[in-house]
């Protein structure tokens, strides 16, 4: 008799964005005429940069000739891309990394989901609350939690609330924790942590032999100088932090798939008898066994993001989304709503009017003004009474959505 991994049964029925898609499809089936504007899932709408497209075309042509055809590439990524990543994303900020500390992949979602495999199941995990569901769900699947309680919290997991009351700044854990997920700039709240705040985390991790799993997928949206672009800008972080980066939100690769994870060789976790083991070696072992590398054509496209033309084009697209963020932020504020985020991130986090339940506000927005957002409670118990909109729509839809909220929504 084949047994299942019963940890999966602890999870709620469907992944948050799948549930939203289901509800929207049901509404659309009943109201085929509705002009629905989707500002729910953080998926980009603007095309890939011309420099990226040109590089991909050239790479496709290489694949058409026996002399330049490529089969399996290095599981860790091609050196031509890794060299550009290190030069532009790290060396330019005074951070020194070796080529074999960077692992190119097919997405930060896969990497943040897979990384927990190299850690012990007995580790105590802390997540900020609300949180990107992948950190939580993958640890539930692996058996690092107990059951989901009536309060919406999994037993055995440490929740670090981030609400308007604490300025969306998580407090250091009050009890023993071994692994902490931090996302800066934050998905879903759109807020960020300063260098001073991050230094507290690095010092705490060092003192507790804990690991920081630092998701920096929205780094390109940082506008304020006190927010570091990389955790490695903080002294000591190369001993305790793994950093995840993505081309998805930076350069429109959500459908194209390319990301990378930095695992410095100095980051260690321990065997039960206290021997330090470098995570770099374990992650390399995991990736070479389970992953066959990101396609050559895609990596050539990602490399072009760092060309002079690519950098300019990608920056223009990020600026475009940040203008959307300002339109949403200011529009909602003028509609009388309490709004957070959208300054260093493409997400706007709002307090639901009259403390309305997040899913009730989702339904209200969908049915009254045909706008799809994401209920804050879907990201965790501390997201209750909040709601997320993304700045990744096109300009026309973003302006139309805010116009509808201001003029047609009964708040
Ligand atoms: C989101 O909407 O939170 C993002 O699309 C998540 C992701 O990047 O997977």
Tab-separated table of C-alpha atoms and ligand atoms in Angstrom:
chain	number	residue	atom	x	y	z
A	1	UNK	CA	0.000	0.000	0.000
A	2	UNK	CA	1.491	3.295	-1.087
A	3	UNK	CA	1.373	5.914	1.618
A	4	UNK	CA	1.132	9.621	0.968
A	5	UNK	CA	3.076	12.441	2.543
A	6	UNK	CA	0.401	13.322	5.080
A	7	UNK	CA	1.908	16.728	5.657
A	8	UNK	CA	0.142	17.765	2.454
A	9	UNK	CA	-3.180	17.149	4.181
A	10	UNK	CA	-2.366	19.869	6.708
A	11	UNK	CA	-2.494	22.491	3.957
A	12	UNK	CA	-5.644	24.424	3.084
A	13	UNK	CA	-7.365	23.183	-0.100
A	14	UNK	CA	-5.677	25.363	-2.686
A	15	UNK	CA	-2.746	27.703	-3.222
A	16	UNK	CA	-3.850	31.328	-2.672
A	17	UNK	CA	-3.528	32.482	-6.275
A	18	UNK	CA	-5.259	29.345	-7.557
A	19	UNK	CA	-8.202	30.111	-5.259
A	20	UNK	CA	-8.384	33.683	-6.531
A	21	UNK	CA	-8.294	32.476	-10.147
A	22	UNK	CA	-11.107	30.030	-9.349
A	23	UNK	CA	-13.309	32.749	-7.834
A	24	UNK	CA	-12.656	35.152	-10.722
A	25	UNK	CA	-13.417	32.447	-13.308
A	26	UNK	CA	-16.712	31.667	-11.547
A	27	UNK	CA	-17.684	35.353	-11.553
A	28	UNK	CA	-16.655	35.762	-15.193
A	29	UNK	CA	-18.766	32.742	-16.187
A	30	UNK	CA	-21.822	34.392	-14.646
A	31	UNK	CA	-20.963	37.886	-15.939
A	32	UNK	CA	-19.268	37.416	-19.306
A	33	UNK	CA	-19.701	41.125	-20.103
A	34	UNK	CA	-17.705	42.301	-17.041
A	35	UNK	CA	-14.475	44.152	-17.900
A	36	UNK	CA	-12.350	42.684	-15.148
A	37	UNK	CA	-9.071	44.381	-14.239
A	38	UNK	CA	-6.594	42.049	-12.573
A	39	UNK	CA	-4.366	43.606	-9.950
A	40	UNK	CA	-4.202	40.406	-7.917
A	41	UNK	CA	-1.265	38.134	-8.699
A	42	UNK	CA	2.007	40.013	-9.069
A	43	UNK	CA	2.491	39.141	-12.719
A	44	UNK	CA	4.115	41.613	-15.079
A	45	UNK	CA	2.376	42.983	-18.181
A	46	UNK	CA	5.087	44.853	-20.085
A	47	UNK	CA	7.047	43.000	-22.800
A	48	UNK	CA	10.628	41.845	-22.434
A	49	UNK	CA	13.224	44.532	-23.164
A	50	UNK	CA	14.335	44.745	-26.823
A	51	UNK	CA	17.938	43.948	-25.809
A	52	UNK	CA	16.712	40.720	-24.199
A	53	UNK	CA	14.681	39.750	-27.257
A	54	UNK	CA	17.625	40.383	-29.604
A	55	UNK	CA	19.913	38.256	-27.423
A	56	UNK	CA	17.376	35.431	-27.295
A	57	UNK	CA	16.918	35.477	-31.081
A	58	UNK	CA	20.661	35.240	-31.547
A	59	UNK	CA	20.812	32.360	-29.059
A	60	UNK	CA	18.031	30.524	-30.898
A	61	UNK	CA	20.056	30.858	-34.109
A	62	UNK	CA	23.069	29.388	-32.316
A	63	UNK	CA	20.947	26.399	-31.378
A	64	UNK	CA	20.194	25.857	-35.088
A	65	UNK	CA	23.839	25.136	-35.999
A	66	UNK	CA	25.763	22.007	-34.981
A	67	UNK	CA	28.870	24.129	-34.239
A	68	UNK	CA	27.091	26.394	-31.762
A	69	UNK	CA	24.340	24.069	-30.525
A	70	UNK	CA	24.228	23.535	-26.744
A	71	UNK	CA	22.884	20.533	-24.895
A	72	UNK	CA	22.970	20.274	-21.120
A	73	UNK	CA	24.538	23.353	-19.592
A	74	UNK	CA	26.128	23.623	-16.160
A	75	UNK	CA	23.454	22.984	-13.513
A	76	UNK	CA	24.694	26.089	-11.686
A	77	UNK	CA	24.340	28.363	-14.724
A	78	UNK	CA	26.689	29.558	-17.441
A	79	UNK	CA	29.729	31.580	-16.388
A	80	UNK	CA	28.859	34.373	-18.830
A	81	UNK	CA	25.688	35.126	-16.813
A	82	UNK	CA	27.193	34.522	-13.389
A	83	UNK	CA	30.058	36.936	-14.169
A	84	UNK	CA	27.553	39.679	-15.095
A	85	UNK	CA	25.469	39.034	-11.977
A	86	UNK	CA	28.498	39.365	-9.737
A	87	UNK	CA	29.833	42.452	-11.524
A	88	UNK	CA	26.577	44.447	-11.601
A	89	UNK	CA	24.527	43.222	-8.646
A	90	UNK	CA	27.314	42.687	-6.124
A	91	UNK	CA	30.802	44.032	-6.987
A	92	UNK	CA	29.197	47.371	-7.897
A	93	UNK	CA	27.973	47.525	-4.273
A	94	UNK	CA	31.305	46.530	-2.794
A	95	UNK	CA	30.310	42.880	-2.268
A	96	UNK	CA	32.785	40.233	-3.296
A	97	UNK	CA	31.482	36.826	-4.391
A	98	UNK	CA	33.059	33.866	-6.176
A	99	UNK	CA	31.429	32.364	-9.297
A	100	UNK	CA	30.594	29.146	-7.458
A	101	UNK	CA	28.592	31.038	-4.827
A	102	UNK	CA	25.919	31.980	-7.410
A	103	UNK	CA	23.405	29.403	-8.668
A	104	UNK	CA	21.265	30.338	-11.677
A	105	UNK	CA	17.831	28.737	-11.706
A	106	UNK	CA	14.399	28.779	-13.295
A	107	UNK	CA	12.811	30.973	-10.632
A	108	UNK	CA	13.019	32.333	-7.126
A	109	UNK	CA	9.765	30.534	-6.314
A	110	UNK	CA	11.442	27.172	-6.991
A	111	UNK	CA	14.551	28.150	-5.054
A	112	UNK	CA	12.785	29.529	-1.965
A	113	UNK	CA	10.584	26.438	-2.032
A	114	UNK	CA	13.442	23.965	-2.514
A	115	UNK	CA	16.044	25.447	-0.178
A	116	UNK	CA	14.383	23.989	2.920
A	117	UNK	CA	15.306	20.468	1.684
A	118	UNK	CA	18.912	20.965	2.741
A	119	UNK	CA	17.894	21.749	6.349
A	120	UNK	CA	16.958	19.397	9.170
A	121	UNK	CA	13.275	18.657	9.658
A	122	UNK	CA	13.605	19.407	13.370
A	123	UNK	CA	14.568	23.021	12.719
A	124	UNK	CA	12.227	25.691	14.002
A	125	UNK	CA	11.187	28.066	11.250
A	126	UNK	CA	10.071	31.669	11.617
A	127	UNK	CA	8.114	33.532	8.983
A	128	UNK	CA	6.909	37.077	8.938
A	129	UNK	CA	3.129	37.333	9.011
A	130	UNK	CA	1.689	38.150	6.440
A	131	UNK	CA	4.031	36.208	4.184
A	132	UNK	CA	4.598	34.965	0.630
A	133	UNK	CA	2.838	31.571	0.972
A	134	UNK	CA	5.654	29.515	-0.594
A	135	UNK	CA	7.918	29.829	2.479
A	136	UNK	CA	5.189	28.513	4.718
A	137	UNK	CA	3.615	25.854	2.511
A	138	UNK	CA	6.925	24.198	1.596
A	139	UNK	CA	7.858	23.861	5.263
A	140	UNK	CA	4.444	22.400	6.039
A	141	UNK	CA	4.929	19.894	3.193
A	142	UNK	CA	8.328	18.948	4.610
A	143	UNK	CA	6.876	18.273	8.065
A	144	UNK	CA	8.419	21.188	9.957
A	145	UNK	CA	5.038	22.155	11.447
A	146	UNK	CA	2.114	20.630	13.260
A	147	UNK	CA	-1.495	21.080	12.234
A	148	UNK	CA	-3.242	24.284	11.235
A	149	UNK	CA	-5.054	25.699	14.248
A	150	UNK	CA	-8.384	27.521	14.407
A	151	UNK	CA	-6.430	30.763	14.708
A	152	UNK	CA	-4.988	30.223	11.216
A	153	UNK	CA	-1.542	29.391	12.571
A	154	UNK	CA	0.395	26.166	12.122
A	155	UNK	CA	1.633	24.601	15.341
A	156	UNK	CA	5.385	24.583	15.779
A	157	UNK	CA	6.002	27.577	13.520
A	158	UNK	CA	7.034	31.000	14.788
A	159	UNK	CA	4.993	33.862	13.357
A	160	UNK	CA	6.467	37.357	13.385
A	161	UNK	CA	3.549	39.761	12.934
A	162	UNK	CA	4.075	42.742	10.621
A	163	UNK	CA	1.212	45.175	10.887
A	164	UNK	CA	0.635	48.919	10.812
A	165	UNK	CA	1.059	48.861	14.630
A	166	UNK	CA	4.735	47.868	14.409
A	167	UNK	CA	5.425	49.692	11.160
A	168	UNK	CA	5.600	46.306	9.347
A	169	UNK	CA	8.918	45.636	11.086
A	170	UNK	CA	9.198	42.101	12.487
A	171	UNK	CA	10.531	41.744	16.022
A	172	UNK	CA	13.387	39.318	16.639
A	173	UNK	CA	12.052	35.912	17.750
A	174	UNK	CA	11.405	35.580	21.455
A	175	UNK	CA	12.056	31.819	21.421
A	176	UNK	CA	14.560	29.518	19.686
A	177	UNK	CA	14.446	29.729	15.908
A	178	UNK	CA	16.845	28.153	13.399
A	179	UNK	CA	15.685	29.462	10.013
A	180	UNK	CA	14.027	32.783	9.226
A	181	UNK	CA	12.537	33.918	5.936
A	182	UNK	CA	12.790	37.646	5.255
A	183	UNK	CA	11.474	39.294	2.094
A	184	UNK	CA	12.749	42.822	1.474
A	185	UNK	CA	11.169	44.791	-0.173
A	186	UNK	CA	8.270	42.859	1.142
A	187	UNK	CA	5.693	40.821	-0.644
A	188	UNK	CA	2.857	41.310	0.257
A	189	UNK	CA	3.032	44.514	2.328
A	190	UNK	CA	5.209	46.515	-0.091
A	191	UNK	CA	7.213	47.847	2.865
A	192	UNK	CA	10.979	47.547	3.381
A	193	UNK	CA	13.535	47.232	6.178
A	194	UNK	CA	16.396	49.644	6.724
A	195	UNK	CA	20.065	48.724	6.970
A	196	UNK	CA	19.842	49.249	10.750
A	197	UNK	CA	16.959	46.781	11.047
A	198	UNK	CA	18.724	44.222	8.886
A	199	UNK	CA	21.894	44.537	10.944
A	200	UNK	CA	19.853	43.443	13.992
A	201	UNK	CA	18.832	40.295	12.088
A	202	UNK	CA	22.350	39.487	10.964
A	203	UNK	CA	23.691	39.927	14.501
A	204	UNK	CA	20.874	37.816	15.900
A	205	UNK	CA	21.491	35.046	13.330
A	206	UNK	CA	25.200	34.999	14.138
A	207	UNK	CA	24.552	34.843	17.872
A	208	UNK	CA	22.015	32.023	17.452
A	209	UNK	CA	23.723	30.006	14.693
A	210	UNK	CA	20.569	30.585	12.669
A	211	UNK	CA	20.153	31.099	8.934
A	212	UNK	CA	18.455	34.011	7.167
A	213	UNK	CA	16.700	33.088	3.941
A	214	UNK	CA	16.591	36.476	2.310
A	215	UNK	CA	14.237	36.963	-0.628
A	216	UNK	CA	15.256	40.018	-2.568
A	217	UNK	CA	13.138	39.480	-5.693
A	218	UNK	CA	11.865	43.082	-5.593
A	219	UNK	CA	15.263	44.738	-5.129
A	220	UNK	CA	14.967	46.712	-8.401
A	221	UNK	CA	12.079	48.682	-6.905
A	222	UNK	CA	14.032	50.124	-3.980
A	223	UNK	CA	14.037	53.907	-4.061
A	224	UNK	CA	15.129	54.939	-0.560
A	225	UNK	CA	18.851	54.960	0.287
A	226	UNK	CA	18.446	53.423	3.760
A	227	UNK	CA	17.155	50.156	2.240
A	228	UNK	CA	20.010	47.824	1.218
A	229	UNK	CA	19.705	46.146	-2.183
A	230	UNK	CA	21.432	43.040	-0.906
A	231	UNK	CA	21.622	41.537	2.577
A	232	UNK	CA	25.375	41.255	1.959
A	233	UNK	CA	25.639	45.035	2.252
A	234	UNK	CA	25.250	44.319	5.962
A	235	UNK	CA	28.467	43.303	7.667
A	236	UNK	CA	28.604	39.638	8.614
A	237	UNK	CA	25.710	38.590	6.380
A	238	UNK	CA	27.924	36.400	4.205
A	239	UNK	CA	28.213	34.080	7.221
A	240	UNK	CA	24.498	33.662	7.873
A	241	UNK	CA	22.394	34.541	4.828
A	242	UNK	CA	21.283	32.942	1.592
A	243	UNK	CA	19.939	35.496	-0.895
A	244	UNK	CA	17.349	34.884	-3.607
A	245	UNK	CA	17.085	37.143	-6.650
A	246	UNK	CA	14.923	36.985	-9.728
A	247	UNK	CA	14.732	38.386	-13.251
A	248	UNK	CA	10.923	38.035	-13.069
A	249	UNK	CA	9.995	41.360	-11.538
A	250	UNK	CA	13.245	43.099	-12.495
A	251	UNK	CA	13.159	42.316	-16.209
A	252	UNK	CA	9.768	40.772	-16.980
A	253	UNK	CA	10.835	37.102	-16.838
A	254	UNK	CA	7.737	35.749	-15.028
A	255	UNK	CA	6.900	33.624	-18.082
A	256	UNK	CA	10.475	33.237	-19.309
A	257	UNK	CA	11.859	31.965	-15.976
A	258	UNK	CA	15.298	32.937	-14.732
A	259	UNK	CA	16.541	33.691	-11.235
A	260	UNK	CA	19.545	33.040	-9.053
A	261	UNK	CA	20.412	32.164	-5.495
A	262	UNK	CA	23.563	33.211	-3.689
A	263	UNK	CA	24.951	30.730	-1.171
A	264	UNK	CA	28.239	32.093	0.188
A	265	UNK	CA	30.709	29.405	1.195
A	266	UNK	CA	31.002	30.887	4.669
A	267	UNK	CA	27.338	30.107	5.490
A	268	UNK	CA	27.154	26.979	7.597
A	269	UNK	CA	24.556	24.898	9.383
A	270	UNK	CA	25.319	22.023	11.719
A	271	UNK	CA	25.107	18.256	12.064
A	272	UNK	CA	23.413	16.959	15.217
A	273	UNK	CA	26.819	16.531	16.803
A	274	UNK	CA	27.702	20.132	16.113
A	275	UNK	CA	29.919	19.918	13.034
A	276	UNK	CA	29.638	22.912	10.732
A	277	UNK	CA	28.710	22.101	7.140
A	278	UNK	CA	28.770	24.690	4.327
A	279	UNK	CA	25.340	25.122	2.771
A	280	UNK	CA	26.993	25.880	-0.563
A	281	UNK	CA	28.125	22.265	-0.892
A	282	UNK	CA	24.693	20.916	0.033
A	283	UNK	CA	22.827	23.238	-2.343
A	284	UNK	CA	25.222	22.345	-5.149
A	285	UNK	CA	24.586	18.655	-4.439
A	286	UNK	CA	20.834	19.238	-4.435
A	287	UNK	CA	20.835	21.236	-7.653
A	288	UNK	CA	23.136	18.903	-9.590
A	289	UNK	CA	20.909	15.977	-8.624
A	290	UNK	CA	17.491	17.506	-9.190
A	291	UNK	CA	17.979	20.345	-11.680
A	292	UNK	CA	19.456	20.375	-15.164
A	293	UNK	CA	20.041	24.063	-15.565
A	294	UNK	CA	18.180	27.039	-16.999
A	295	UNK	CA	17.947	26.967	-20.815
A	296	UNK	CA	20.837	28.567	-22.705
A	297	UNK	CA	18.497	30.848	-24.677
A	298	UNK	CA	16.965	32.156	-21.453
A	299	UNK	CA	20.352	32.750	-19.825
A	300	UNK	CA	21.503	34.693	-22.912
A	301	UNK	CA	18.370	36.827	-22.514
A	302	UNK	CA	19.162	37.375	-18.832
A	303	UNK	CA	22.757	38.306	-19.674
A	304	UNK	CA	21.429	41.052	-21.977
A	305	UNK	CA	19.656	42.641	-18.985
A	306	UNK	CA	23.130	43.804	-17.935
A	307	UNK	CA	24.113	45.312	-21.303
A	308	UNK	CA	24.043	49.132	-21.457
A	309	UNK	CA	20.877	49.081	-23.593
A	310	UNK	CA	19.311	46.342	-21.464
A	311	UNK	CA	19.943	48.214	-18.230
A	312	UNK	CA	18.343	51.347	-19.588
A	313	UNK	CA	15.322	49.495	-20.992
A	314	UNK	CA	14.763	47.458	-17.848
A	315	UNK	CA	15.032	50.562	-15.678
A	316	UNK	CA	12.395	52.271	-17.825
A	317	UNK	CA	9.991	49.365	-17.243
A	318	UNK	CA	10.605	49.347	-13.492
A	319	UNK	CA	9.986	53.118	-13.460
A	320	UNK	CA	6.764	52.536	-15.399
A	321	UNK	CA	5.504	50.132	-12.720
A	322	UNK	CA	6.586	52.516	-9.971
A	323	UNK	CA	4.529	55.273	-11.597
A	324	UNK	CA	1.595	52.841	-11.452
A	325	UNK	CA	2.395	52.304	-7.771
A	326	UNK	CA	2.212	56.059	-7.149
A	327	UNK	CA	-1.088	56.285	-9.049
A	328	UNK	CA	-2.574	53.498	-6.924
A	329	UNK	CA	-1.142	54.796	-3.669
A	330	UNK	CA	-2.246	58.389	-4.151
A	331	UNK	CA	-5.587	57.399	-5.687
A	332	UNK	CA	-6.494	55.152	-2.758
A	333	UNK	CA	-5.357	57.759	-0.246
A	334	UNK	CA	-7.562	60.367	-1.877
A	335	UNK	CA	-10.438	57.864	-1.707
A	336	UNK	CA	-9.898	57.932	2.063
A	337	UNK	CA	-8.210	54.552	2.420
A	338	UNK	CA	-5.265	53.787	4.703
A	339	UNK	CA	-2.428	52.757	2.401
A	340	UNK	CA	1.079	51.302	2.890
A	341	UNK	CA	3.907	50.188	0.605
A	342	UNK	CA	4.338	51.204	-3.013
A	343	UNK	CA	7.408	53.357	-2.252
A	344	UNK	CA	10.170	50.722	-2.509
A	345	UNK	CA	8.005	47.973	-3.961
A	346	UNK	CA	5.409	47.284	-6.646
A	347	UNK	CA	2.816	46.259	-4.049
A	348	UNK	CA	0.285	48.470	-2.289
A	349	UNK	CA	-1.121	47.194	0.972
A	350	UNK	CA	-4.309	48.793	2.193
A	351	UNK	CA	-6.440	48.553	5.278
A	352	UNK	CA	-9.914	47.364	4.321
A	353	UNK	CA	-12.548	50.015	5.008
A	354	UNK	CA	-14.507	49.587	8.251
A	355	UNK	CA	-12.327	46.603	9.211
A	356	UNK	CA	-14.058	44.539	6.578
A	357	UNK	CA	-12.976	40.903	6.263
A	358	UNK	CA	-10.312	40.592	3.524
A	359	UNK	CA	-12.266	38.059	1.434
A	360	UNK	CA	-15.467	40.114	1.823
A	361	UNK	CA	-13.560	43.111	0.439
A	362	UNK	CA	-12.259	40.895	-2.384
A	363	UNK	CA	-15.845	39.997	-3.315
A	364	UNK	CA	-16.991	43.606	-2.990
A	365	UNK	CA	-14.228	44.872	-5.284
A	366	UNK	CA	-14.864	42.096	-7.793
A	367	UNK	CA	-18.627	42.447	-7.919
A	368	UNK	CA	-19.022	46.242	-7.549
A	369	UNK	CA	-16.145	47.476	-9.723
A	370	UNK	CA	-14.788	44.300	-11.394
A	371	UNK	CA	-11.313	44.644	-9.912
A	372	UNK	CA	-9.289	41.686	-8.687
A	373	UNK	CA	-6.895	42.134	-5.790
A	374	UNK	CA	-5.487	39.759	-3.184
A	375	UNK	CA	-7.050	39.366	0.263
A	376	UNK	CA	-4.513	40.089	2.989
A	377	UNK	CA	-5.706	37.166	5.087
A	378	UNK	CA	-4.564	34.838	2.294
A	379	UNK	CA	-0.999	35.753	3.306
A	380	UNK	CA	-1.472	34.889	6.972
A	381	UNK	CA	-3.511	35.764	10.059
A	382	UNK	CA	-1.869	39.173	10.492
A	383	UNK	CA	-2.975	40.058	6.959
A	384	UNK	CA	-6.621	39.950	8.094
A	385	UNK	CA	-8.283	43.279	7.443
A	386	UNK	CA	-5.752	44.166	4.750
A	387	UNK	CA	-5.758	43.861	0.977
A	388	UNK	CA	-3.044	43.913	-1.714
A	389	UNK	CA	-3.018	45.544	-5.143
A	390	UNK	CA	-0.150	45.239	-7.587
A	391	UNK	CA	1.431	47.928	-9.735
A	392	UNK	CA	2.212	45.412	-12.503
A	393	UNK	CA	-0.866	46.238	-14.584
A	394	UNK	CA	-0.661	48.397	-17.670
A	395	UNK	CA	-1.160	52.149	-17.238
A	396	UNK	CA	-4.596	52.267	-18.789
A	397	UNK	CA	-5.980	49.515	-16.569
A	398	UNK	CA	-4.313	50.944	-13.475
A	399	UNK	CA	-5.832	54.378	-14.033
A	400	UNK	CA	-9.201	52.851	-14.910
A	401	UNK	CA	-9.131	50.697	-11.749
A	402	UNK	CA	-8.360	53.619	-9.468
A	403	UNK	CA	-11.000	55.712	-11.198
A	404	UNK	CA	-13.587	52.984	-10.581
A	405	UNK	CA	-12.585	52.669	-6.908
A	406	UNK	CA	-12.829	56.425	-6.425
A	407	UNK	CA	-16.144	56.915	-8.186
A	408	UNK	CA	-18.067	53.645	-8.064
A	409	UNK	CA	-17.023	51.695	-4.967
A	410	UNK	CA	-19.301	52.185	-1.975
A	411	UNK	CA	-16.841	52.608	0.877
B	1	LIG	C1	2.612	37.366	-5.993
B	1	LIG	O1	1.603	37.790	-6.526
B	1	LIG	O2	2.756	37.368	-4.766
B	1	LIG	C2	3.712	36.873	-6.876
B	1	LIG	O3	3.274	36.681	-8.176
B	1	LIG	C3	4.269	35.666	-6.345
B	1	LIG	C4	5.366	35.083	-7.143
B	1	LIG	O4	6.239	35.792	-7.622
B	1	LIG	O5	5.367	33.859	-7.242
